[in-house]
């Protein structure tokens, strides 16, 4: 059985939830503190043992390529001015082979993954979506890779959400659970309220076999008139079977403004150089809110 050494990071979306900020700036480059969101995703892949990464981009995403490229002039300037702490931050970018391909028009997540078929070839691979940052003792993708090594089948990362949230996610229909492993009887993309087969939501981490590409190439448009990855996963499950992993770790939703703001706050509170000032500022803001200043 081939090992998982490659990963795909789809980054071609328009980022409409963050307009007008994302009119000129890729959503993936919006910062969590002083680091772009996509860097956290790349770091997770590298920490999981991934050796080659393909980022699927689109029009207006050049800033992503520039960020992961060398910055000779900037580094020379920081060195000349003895700003070594900032130099270290610039050089924190993971040392991994990063490749790029472009999704020429937005046709959905499934189509973005299909764009990686030549890069992946006939190998199993990881997919990491940028709307979720996961922190834990063991990287989320690594947890899925270990399950793939045991089963030889595709693995999807899930966590439980409230019943009112199920319409926001792809949801699995479970067929039994053993520890953190859950059998998959079926998958539904963003079910209507009250119709979800469970509250196990797919959280943007996958290990997939290359058989997914043939299915994506034939996939009809689904929800939102887009080629949905979940629809092809349903077919892949019928053909090969798959496993869901109830992964361990704290998941941060950075795909919408409230989650993005709260993630910044929580990450700031986890840093010794920022926590005290942030706590004091939050207490002041909350006291003003309670007094009705913002009404």
C-alpha positions as a Python dict, from the first residue, in 0.01 Angstrom:
ca = {
    (1, 'X'): (0, 0, 0),
    (2, 'X'): (137, 341, -100),
    (3, 'X'): (203, 598, 170),
    (4, 'X'): (35, 937, 174),
    (5, 'X'): (303, 1194, 86),
    (6, 'X'): (104, 1451, -115),
    (7, 'X'): (-163, 1700, -15),
    (8, 'X'): (-405, 1927, -200),
    (9, 'X'): (-515, 2260, -57),
    (10, 'X'): (-804, 2414, -254),
    (11, 'X'): (-770, 2793, -245),
    (12, 'X'): (-963, 2913, -547),
    (13, 'X'): (-1281, 3034, -374),
    (14, 'X'): (-1401, 3391, -406),
    (15, 'X'): (-1424, 3457, -31),
    (16, 'X'): (-1757, 3636, -64),
    (17, 'X'): (-1829, 3622, 311),
    (18, 'X'): (-1538, 3860, 368),
    (19, 'X'): (-1610, 4119, 98),
    (20, 'X'): (-1495, 4387, 44),
    (21, 'X'): (-1172, 4277, 218),
    (22, 'X'): (-1132, 3988, -26),
    (23, 'X'): (-1188, 4197, -339),
    (24, 'X'): (-810, 4231, -377),
    (25, 'X'): (-677, 4005, -98),
    (26, 'X'): (-724, 3626, -112),
    (27, 'X'): (-936, 3496, 175),
    (28, 'X'): (-659, 3249, 251),
    (29, 'X'): (-421, 3540, 323),
    (30, 'X'): (-642, 3697, 590),
    (31, 'X'): (-429, 3684, 905),
    (32, 'X'): (-486, 3501, 1229),
    (33, 'X'): (-273, 3734, 1442),
    (34, 'X'): (47, 3779, 1239),
    (35, 'X'): (23, 3471, 1017),
    (36, 'X'): (-197, 3410, 709),
    (37, 'X'): (-466, 3149, 751),
    (38, 'X'): (-323, 2928, 477),
    (39, 'X'): (12, 2904, 656),
    (40, 'X'): (-155, 2724, 947),
    (41, 'X'): (-296, 2473, 695),
    (42, 'X'): (43, 2419, 529),
    (43, 'X'): (207, 2376, 871),
    (44, 'X'): (-44, 2106, 964),
    (45, 'X'): (33, 1919, 642),
    (46, 'X'): (408, 1937, 702),
    (47, 'X'): (373, 1831, 1067),
    (48, 'X'): (173, 1531, 944),
    (49, 'X'): (459, 1413, 721),
    (50, 'X'): (340, 1550, 386),
    (51, 'X'): (629, 1607, 144),
    (52, 'X'): (461, 1776, -156),
    (53, 'X'): (169, 2020, -154),
    (54, 'X'): (-43, 2142, -443),
    (55, 'X'): (-236, 2462, -384),
    (56, 'X'): (-525, 2505, -626),
    (57, 'X'): (-561, 2877, -686),
    (58, 'X'): (-770, 3106, -904),
    (59, 'X'): (-768, 3456, -1042),
    (60, 'X'): (-634, 3714, -798),
    (61, 'X'): (-453, 3461, -578),
    (62, 'X'): (-94, 3555, -665),
    (63, 'X'): (-33, 3678, -309),
    (64, 'X'): (-40, 3314, -191),
    (65, 'X'): (248, 3223, -421),
    (66, 'X'): (442, 3533, -317),
    (67, 'X'): (397, 3450, 50),
    (68, 'X'): (552, 3104, 19),
    (69, 'X'): (831, 3228, -207),
    (70, 'X'): (1169, 3357, -86),
    (71, 'X'): (1186, 3728, -3),
    (72, 'X'): (1552, 3814, -63),
    (73, 'X'): (1514, 4193, -49),
    (74, 'X'): (1306, 4183, 268),
    (75, 'X'): (1544, 3942, 442),
    (76, 'X'): (1846, 4151, 338),
    (77, 'X'): (1681, 4464, 475),
    (78, 'X'): (1597, 4299, 806),
    (79, 'X'): (1950, 4161, 833),
    (80, 'X'): (2108, 4498, 757),
    (81, 'X'): (1894, 4662, 1025),
    (82, 'X'): (1962, 4380, 1272),
    (83, 'X'): (1593, 4300, 1308),
    (84, 'X'): (1666, 3936, 1369),
    (85, 'X'): (1342, 3854, 1552),
    (86, 'X'): (1141, 3968, 1249),
    (87, 'X'): (1381, 3782, 1022),
    (88, 'X'): (1311, 3461, 1213),
    (89, 'X'): (936, 3514, 1165),
    (90, 'X'): (978, 3562, 791),
    (91, 'X'): (1179, 3239, 777),
    (92, 'X'): (918, 3043, 977),
    (93, 'X'): (749, 2940, 653),
    (94, 'X'): (762, 2557, 631),
    (95, 'X'): (1035, 2404, 416),
    (96, 'X'): (824, 2192, 182),
    (97, 'X'): (776, 2157, -193),
    (98, 'X'): (473, 2372, -284),
    (99, 'X'): (325, 2356, -633),
    (100, 'X'): (39, 2550, -789),
    (101, 'X'): (-233, 2495, -1045),
    (102, 'X'): (-518, 2723, -1137),
    (103, 'X'): (-891, 2652, -1136),
    (104, 'X'): (-987, 2870, -1431),
    (105, 'X'): (-1344, 2927, -1317),
    (106, 'X'): (-1520, 2858, -985),
    (107, 'X'): (-1703, 2527, -1034),
    (108, 'X'): (-1702, 2401, -677),
    (109, 'X'): (-1480, 2211, -437),
    (110, 'X'): (-1511, 1886, -630),
    (111, 'X'): (-1379, 2049, -946),
    (112, 'X'): (-1092, 2210, -750),
    (113, 'X'): (-984, 1867, -623),
    (114, 'X'): (-1020, 1724, -977),
    (115, 'X'): (-772, 1988, -1096),
    (116, 'X'): (-506, 1805, -891),
    (117, 'X'): (-534, 1474, -1078),
    (118, 'X'): (-210, 1506, -1279),
    (119, 'X'): (-12, 1613, -972),
    (120, 'X'): (-143, 1323, -762),
    (121, 'X'): (-131, 1048, -1022),
    (122, 'X'): (-214, 703, -887),
    (123, 'X'): (-147, 775, -519),
    (124, 'X'): (-357, 831, -209),
    (125, 'X'): (-352, 1193, -98),
    (126, 'X'): (-467, 1436, 168),
    (127, 'X'): (-707, 1726, 117),
    (128, 'X'): (-701, 2014, 364),
    (129, 'X'): (-958, 2292, 341),
    (130, 'X'): (-871, 2637, 467),
    (131, 'X'): (-1196, 2722, 648),
    (132, 'X'): (-1097, 2513, 951),
    (133, 'X'): (-782, 2535, 1160),
    (134, 'X'): (-734, 2239, 1393),
    (135, 'X'): (-500, 2236, 1689),
    (136, 'X'): (-423, 1927, 1893),
    (137, 'X'): (-145, 1712, 2034),
    (138, 'X'): (-135, 1520, 1705),
    (139, 'X'): (-207, 1702, 1376),
    (140, 'X'): (-555, 1626, 1243),
    (141, 'X'): (-425, 1513, 903),
    (142, 'X'): (-178, 1278, 1072),
    (143, 'X'): (-465, 1115, 1262),
    (144, 'X'): (-641, 1045, 933),
    (145, 'X'): (-323, 919, 768),
    (146, 'X'): (-273, 664, 1044),
    (147, 'X'): (-626, 532, 994),
    (148, 'X'): (-568, 505, 619),
    (149, 'X'): (-254, 301, 688),
    (150, 'X'): (-470, 61, 892),
    (151, 'X'): (-767, 32, 655),
    (152, 'X'): (-640, 117, 305),
    (153, 'X'): (-967, 307, 251),
    (154, 'X'): (-1048, 675, 218),
    (155, 'X'): (-1089, 860, 548),
    (156, 'X'): (-1289, 1173, 622),
    (157, 'X'): (-1247, 1387, 932),
    (158, 'X'): (-1564, 1461, 1128),
    (159, 'X'): (-1672, 1631, 1447),
    (160, 'X'): (-2012, 1660, 1608),
    (161, 'X'): (-2212, 1980, 1565),
    (162, 'X'): (-2546, 2092, 1705),
    (163, 'X'): (-2864, 1998, 1521),
    (164, 'X'): (-2918, 2358, 1412),
    (165, 'X'): (-2575, 2364, 1244),
    (166, 'X'): (-2606, 2049, 1031),
    (167, 'X'): (-2741, 2241, 729),
    (168, 'X'): (-2404, 2419, 700),
    (169, 'X'): (-2196, 2104, 644),
    (170, 'X'): (-2162, 1778, 464),
    (171, 'X'): (-2305, 1518, 704),
    (172, 'X'): (-2238, 1144, 722),
    (173, 'X'): (-2493, 873, 785),
    (174, 'X'): (-2304, 654, 1036),
    (175, 'X'): (-2311, 275, 1039),
    (176, 'X'): (-2161, 201, 1377),
    (177, 'X'): (-1876, 341, 1582),
    (178, 'X'): (-1569, 187, 1743),
    (179, 'X'): (-1363, 437, 1941),
    (180, 'X'): (-1295, 729, 1712),
    (181, 'X'): (-1370, 526, 1397),
    (182, 'X'): (-1717, 558, 1244),
    (183, 'X'): (-1855, 354, 958),
    (184, 'X'): (-2002, 554, 671),
    (185, 'X'): (-2335, 443, 527),
    (186, 'X'): (-2379, 758, 319),
    (187, 'X'): (-2307, 1132, 292),
    (188, 'X'): (-2534, 1431, 239),
    (189, 'X'): (-2419, 1782, 138),
    (190, 'X'): (-2582, 2056, 350),
    (191, 'X'): (-2908, 1876, 433),
    (192, 'X'): (-3221, 2080, 489),
    (193, 'X'): (-3294, 2157, 857),
    (194, 'X'): (-3440, 1857, 1033),
    (195, 'X'): (-3335, 1606, 765),
    (196, 'X'): (-2971, 1535, 859),
    (197, 'X'): (-2891, 1163, 911),
    (198, 'X'): (-2665, 1250, 1208),
    (199, 'X'): (-2476, 1541, 1358),
    (200, 'X'): (-2134, 1413, 1242),
    (201, 'X'): (-2015, 1697, 1019),
    (202, 'X'): (-1732, 1672, 765),
    (203, 'X'): (-1467, 1921, 876),
    (204, 'X'): (-1247, 1975, 575),
    (205, 'X'): (-985, 1703, 623),
    (206, 'X'): (-970, 1398, 396),
    (207, 'X'): (-743, 1114, 287),
    (208, 'X'): (-865, 1001, -54),
    (209, 'X'): (-775, 727, -298),
    (210, 'X'): (-707, 828, -661),
    (211, 'X'): (-1033, 660, -768),
    (212, 'X'): (-1203, 986, -671),
    (213, 'X'): (-1076, 1157, -987),
    (214, 'X'): (-1273, 942, -1233),
    (215, 'X'): (-1585, 1002, -1026),
    (216, 'X'): (-1528, 1376, -1011),
    (217, 'X'): (-1472, 1387, -1385),
    (218, 'X'): (-1820, 1242, -1441),
    (219, 'X'): (-1993, 1421, -1152),
    (220, 'X'): (-2300, 1629, -1235),
    (221, 'X'): (-2346, 1965, -1069),
    (222, 'X'): (-2521, 1950, -734),
    (223, 'X'): (-2592, 2198, -454),
    (224, 'X'): (-2533, 2555, -569),
    (225, 'X'): (-2493, 2434, -929),
    (226, 'X'): (-2138, 2332, -840),
    (227, 'X'): (-1948, 2004, -859),
    (228, 'X'): (-1966, 1890, -499),
    (229, 'X'): (-1692, 1673, -352),
    (230, 'X'): (-1945, 1515, -115),
    (231, 'X'): (-2149, 1378, -409),
    (232, 'X'): (-1847, 1196, -551),
    (233, 'X'): (-1751, 1074, -204),
    (234, 'X'): (-2094, 913, -188),
    (235, 'X'): (-2011, 719, -506),
    (236, 'X'): (-1661, 635, -382),
    (237, 'X'): (-1809, 497, -62),
    (238, 'X'): (-2037, 264, -257),
    (239, 'X'): (-1745, 137, -465),
    (240, 'X'): (-1460, 112, -212),
    (241, 'X'): (-1605, 197, 128),
    (242, 'X'): (-1458, 459, 360),
    (243, 'X'): (-1413, 545, 725),
    (244, 'X'): (-1488, 859, 921),
    (245, 'X'): (-1247, 970, 1192),
    (246, 'X'): (-1383, 1158, 1492),
    (247, 'X'): (-1057, 1347, 1521),
    (248, 'X'): (-914, 1488, 1840),
    (249, 'X'): (-828, 1856, 1867),
    (250, 'X'): (-983, 2199, 1884),
    (251, 'X'): (-1135, 2314, 1559),
    (252, 'X'): (-1154, 2683, 1475),
    (253, 'X'): (-1401, 2797, 1209),
    (254, 'X'): (-1232, 3078, 1016),
    (255, 'X'): (-1461, 3061, 713),
    (256, 'X'): (-1708, 3316, 850),
    (257, 'X'): (-1659, 3653, 1019),
    (258, 'X'): (-1771, 3557, 1376),
    (259, 'X'): (-1546, 3250, 1383),
    (260, 'X'): (-1259, 3442, 1227),
    (261, 'X'): (-1280, 3713, 1496),
    (262, 'X'): (-1311, 3465, 1782),
    (263, 'X'): (-1016, 3262, 1652),
    (264, 'X'): (-800, 3573, 1652),
    (265, 'X'): (-906, 3648, 2009),
    (266, 'X'): (-843, 3295, 2135),
    (267, 'X'): (-505, 3267, 1961),
    (268, 'X'): (-405, 3603, 2111),
    (269, 'X'): (-502, 3480, 2458),
    (270, 'X'): (-272, 3180, 2407),
    (271, 'X'): (31, 3406, 2355),
    (272, 'X'): (220, 3528, 2660),
    (273, 'X'): (322, 3853, 2489),
    (274, 'X'): (-38, 3945, 2407),
    (275, 'X'): (-268, 3781, 2662),
    (276, 'X'): (-261, 4041, 2943),
    (277, 'X'): (-326, 4337, 2713),
    (278, 'X'): (-601, 4152, 2527),
    (279, 'X'): (-777, 4050, 2850),
    (280, 'X'): (-768, 4409, 2981),
    (281, 'X'): (-900, 4543, 2651),
    (282, 'X'): (-1178, 4284, 2634),
    (283, 'X'): (-1287, 4361, 2989),
    (284, 'X'): (-1304, 4732, 2900),
    (285, 'X'): (-1500, 4663, 2580),
    (286, 'X'): (-1744, 4434, 2764),
    (287, 'X'): (-1800, 4691, 3039),
    (288, 'X'): (-1887, 4949, 2773),
    (289, 'X'): (-2118, 4703, 2601),
    (290, 'X'): (-2300, 4631, 2929),
    (291, 'X'): (-2347, 5002, 2985),
    (292, 'X'): (-2517, 5036, 2647),
    (293, 'X'): (-2246, 5237, 2472),
    (294, 'X'): (-2276, 5029, 2154),
    (295, 'X'): (-2655, 5038, 2133),
}
